[in-house]
Amino acid sequence: MSIGPLDDETVDKHRQAGDVLRTVMDETAEMVEPGVTHLEVAEYAESRIEELADGCAFPVNISINEEASHATPARDDDIEFTEDDMVCLDIGVHVDGYIADAATTIDFTGNDELVEAAEQALEAALDAVAAGVDTGTVGAEIEDVIRGYGYTPVLNLSGHGVEQYDAHTGPNIPNRGVDRGTELQVGDVVAIEPFATDGRGKVTEGAKEEIFELQQERSVRNRAARKVLDQVTSEFDGLPFASRWVDSPRAEMALRRLKQAGVVRGYPVLKEEDGRLISQAEHTVIVTEDGCEITTE
Ligand code: CO
């Protein structure tokens, strides 16, 4: 069935992407254990997505403790999960460019309530979503629940719309109450992602940068950079990609050059500014007349 401006086929592709994401998320979350490497988990999830759908909407994000997002293993990463980790696993799948985006938190630190705060905030937000509802109202629901647990929402991160081959578009779904947001429309596809923290609620950019995205195609002189650009334009469909996906012994240098030339942009890891813990929960939904359809459940 069509939903607002989305025809049957488009709705179906969103649902397929969501189904694959659910399967991959369940399998992958099971794998996260102390002693297992981040890279094993990311590569497993990404290969399952390639198998079951048209591809990853972005590299698998594995954010530990104070990291909120944009963390993905480097090519030769051997970092293992430990008993002191709070792990946010954020996965994106696309079918013909139509995107499902979801996240869950796996906690070994014993901070159950922090995890629950993000999960319950997401539930409240999902209950609030419907056509005609202002995104500020959704944000207020998220903020109320997280503050009710005695924690703070991450104020400078927000949920977002997704469109075909675009993982981050409007409308913005704030994680706090704001006076004037955007009115949700039937057929909007949005990823709602509350982040909760025991810190002050602000993330800043860290030094690590492993995720990139094509910004503007432009000729580059350097041979290695040109080769990498060829792969980026032919394989990644304008979606974010990991530096470890680039088949070049000089990938890091080439990406640096492409960045300097304004051809690609990087996504530095975002971290809680005081090094406090962050939990996350996320689903993608299609807004309907009287509520929403959760595609990733
Ligand atoms: Co996500």
mmCIF file of N, CA, C and O in Angstrom, residues 36-43 62 64 67 71-81 208 210 243-244 252 269:
data_model
loop_
_atom_site.group_PDB
_atom_site.id
_atom_site.type_symbol
_atom_site.label_atom_id
_atom_site.label_comp_id
_atom_site.label_asym_id
_atom_site.label_seq_id
_atom_site.Cartn_x
_atom_site.Cartn_y
_atom_site.Cartn_z
ATOM 1 N N VAL A 36 36.031 -10.273 21.630
ATOM 2 C CA VAL A 36 35.783 -10.240 20.181
ATOM 3 C C VAL A 36 36.243 -8.869 19.667
ATOM 4 O O VAL A 36 36.097 -7.863 20.366
ATOM 5 N N THR A 37 36.807 -8.801 18.472
ATOM 6 C CA THR A 37 37.258 -7.490 17.971
ATOM 7 C C THR A 37 36.111 -6.728 17.293
ATOM 8 O O THR A 37 35.184 -7.324 16.742
ATOM 9 N N HIS A 38 36.229 -5.404 17.355
ATOM 10 C CA HIS A 38 35.245 -4.533 16.687
ATOM 11 C C HIS A 38 35.207 -4.853 15.190
ATOM 12 O O HIS A 38 34.142 -4.850 14.572
ATOM 13 N N LEU A 39 36.400 -5.105 14.643
ATOM 14 C CA LEU A 39 36.493 -5.334 13.199
ATOM 15 C C LEU A 39 35.728 -6.588 12.768
ATOM 16 O O LEU A 39 35.018 -6.570 11.762
ATOM 17 N N GLU A 40 35.848 -7.664 13.558
ATOM 18 C CA GLU A 40 35.109 -8.895 13.231
ATOM 19 C C GLU A 40 33.617 -8.617 13.158
ATOM 20 O O GLU A 40 32.914 -9.109 12.269
ATOM 21 N N VAL A 41 33.120 -7.871 14.131
ATOM 22 C CA VAL A 41 31.682 -7.591 14.210
ATOM 23 C C VAL A 41 31.243 -6.716 13.034
ATOM 24 O O VAL A 41 30.243 -6.996 12.368
ATOM 25 N N ALA A 42 32.011 -5.669 12.763
ATOM 26 C CA ALA A 42 31.655 -4.758 11.662
ATOM 27 C C ALA A 42 31.682 -5.506 10.331
ATOM 28 O O ALA A 42 30.753 -5.391 9.522
ATOM 29 N N GLU A 43 32.725 -6.297 10.116
ATOM 30 C CA GLU A 43 32.844 -7.003 8.825
ATOM 31 C C GLU A 43 31.747 -8.054 8.667
ATOM 32 O O GLU A 43 31.228 -8.246 7.577
ATOM 33 N N ILE A 62 30.433 1.412 15.524
ATOM 34 C CA ILE A 62 30.601 0.772 16.829
ATOM 35 C C ILE A 62 31.214 1.823 17.745
ATOM 36 O O ILE A 62 32.386 2.153 17.620
ATOM 37 N N ILE A 64 32.072 3.235 21.506
ATOM 38 C CA ILE A 64 32.325 2.711 22.843
ATOM 39 C C ILE A 64 32.320 3.835 23.880
ATOM 40 O O ILE A 64 32.988 4.857 23.685
ATOM 41 N N GLU A 67 32.023 7.604 23.168
ATOM 42 C CA GLU A 67 31.781 7.840 21.746
ATOM 43 C C GLU A 67 30.279 7.754 21.469
ATOM 44 O O GLU A 67 29.597 6.855 21.962
ATOM 45 N N ALA A 71 32.045 6.251 14.739
ATOM 46 C CA ALA A 71 33.198 5.400 15.015
ATOM 47 C C ALA A 71 33.031 4.101 14.242
ATOM 48 O O ALA A 71 31.999 3.437 14.349
ATOM 49 N N THR A 72 34.005 3.753 13.442
ATOM 50 C CA THR A 72 34.005 2.447 12.781
ATOM 51 C C THR A 72 35.449 1.966 12.761
ATOM 52 O O THR A 72 36.365 2.786 12.741
ATOM 53 N N PRO A 73 35.659 0.632 12.811
ATOM 54 C CA PRO A 73 37.036 0.152 12.896
ATOM 55 C C PRO A 73 37.884 0.571 11.697
ATOM 56 O O PRO A 73 37.388 0.685 10.581
ATOM 57 N N ALA A 74 39.163 0.774 11.964
ATOM 58 C CA ALA A 74 40.132 1.015 10.888
ATOM 59 C C ALA A 74 40.472 -0.331 10.252
ATOM 60 O O ALA A 74 40.128 -1.388 10.776
ATOM 61 N N ARG A 75 41.140 -0.281 9.120
ATOM 62 C CA ARG A 75 41.470 -1.466 8.331
ATOM 63 C C ARG A 75 42.137 -2.582 9.148
ATOM 64 O O ARG A 75 41.759 -3.729 9.053
ATOM 65 N N ASP A 76 43.140 -2.218 9.951
ATOM 66 C CA ASP A 76 43.901 -3.256 10.662
ATOM 67 C C ASP A 76 43.638 -3.191 12.169
ATOM 68 O O ASP A 76 44.468 -3.583 12.975
ATOM 69 N N ASP A 77 42.479 -2.684 12.515
ATOM 70 C CA ASP A 77 42.104 -2.507 13.906
ATOM 71 C C ASP A 77 42.084 -3.848 14.639
ATOM 72 O O ASP A 77 41.524 -4.811 14.134
ATOM 73 N N ASP A 78 42.695 -3.919 15.837
ATOM 74 C CA ASP A 78 42.576 -5.172 16.592
ATOM 75 C C ASP A 78 41.972 -4.917 17.979
ATOM 76 O O ASP A 78 42.134 -5.715 18.896
ATOM 77 N N ILE A 79 41.273 -3.788 18.118
ATOM 78 C CA ILE A 79 40.649 -3.458 19.404
ATOM 79 C C ILE A 79 39.527 -4.458 19.710
ATOM 80 O O ILE A 79 38.714 -4.766 18.839
ATOM 81 N N GLU A 80 39.521 -4.948 20.944
ATOM 82 C CA GLU A 80 38.502 -5.912 21.368
ATOM 83 C C GLU A 80 37.490 -5.247 22.295
ATOM 84 O O GLU A 80 37.823 -4.294 22.993
ATOM 85 N N PHE A 81 36.289 -5.775 22.329
ATOM 86 C CA PHE A 81 35.321 -5.352 23.343
ATOM 87 C C PHE A 81 35.848 -5.805 24.695
ATOM 88 O O PHE A 81 36.507 -6.850 24.798
ATOM 89 N N LYS A 208 39.862 10.810 15.742
ATOM 90 C CA LYS A 208 39.733 9.665 14.846
ATOM 91 C C LYS A 208 38.725 9.948 13.729
ATOM 92 O O LYS A 208 37.651 10.489 13.973
ATOM 93 N N GLU A 210 37.292 7.790 10.353
ATOM 94 C CA GLU A 210 37.337 6.581 9.514
ATOM 95 C C GLU A 210 36.205 6.540 8.501
ATOM 96 O O GLU A 210 36.128 5.640 7.684
ATOM 97 N N SER A 243 37.080 4.040 5.408
ATOM 98 C CA SER A 243 38.388 4.043 4.728
ATOM 99 C C SER A 243 38.868 2.613 4.509
ATOM 100 O O SER A 243 39.528 2.329 3.518
ATOM 101 N N ARG A 244 38.451 1.667 5.379
ATOM 102 C CA ARG A 244 38.871 0.270 5.168
ATOM 103 C C ARG A 244 38.197 -0.375 3.959
ATOM 104 O O ARG A 244 38.596 -1.451 3.542
ATOM 105 N N GLU A 252 44.832 5.842 3.013
ATOM 106 C CA GLU A 252 44.815 6.945 3.988
ATOM 107 C C GLU A 252 45.338 8.230 3.356
ATOM 108 O O GLU A 252 44.740 9.290 3.470
ATOM 109 N N VAL A 269 34.901 11.097 14.684
ATOM 110 C CA VAL A 269 34.145 10.467 15.777
ATOM 111 C C VAL A 269 33.602 11.556 16.687
ATOM 112 O O VAL A 269 34.297 12.531 16.988
#
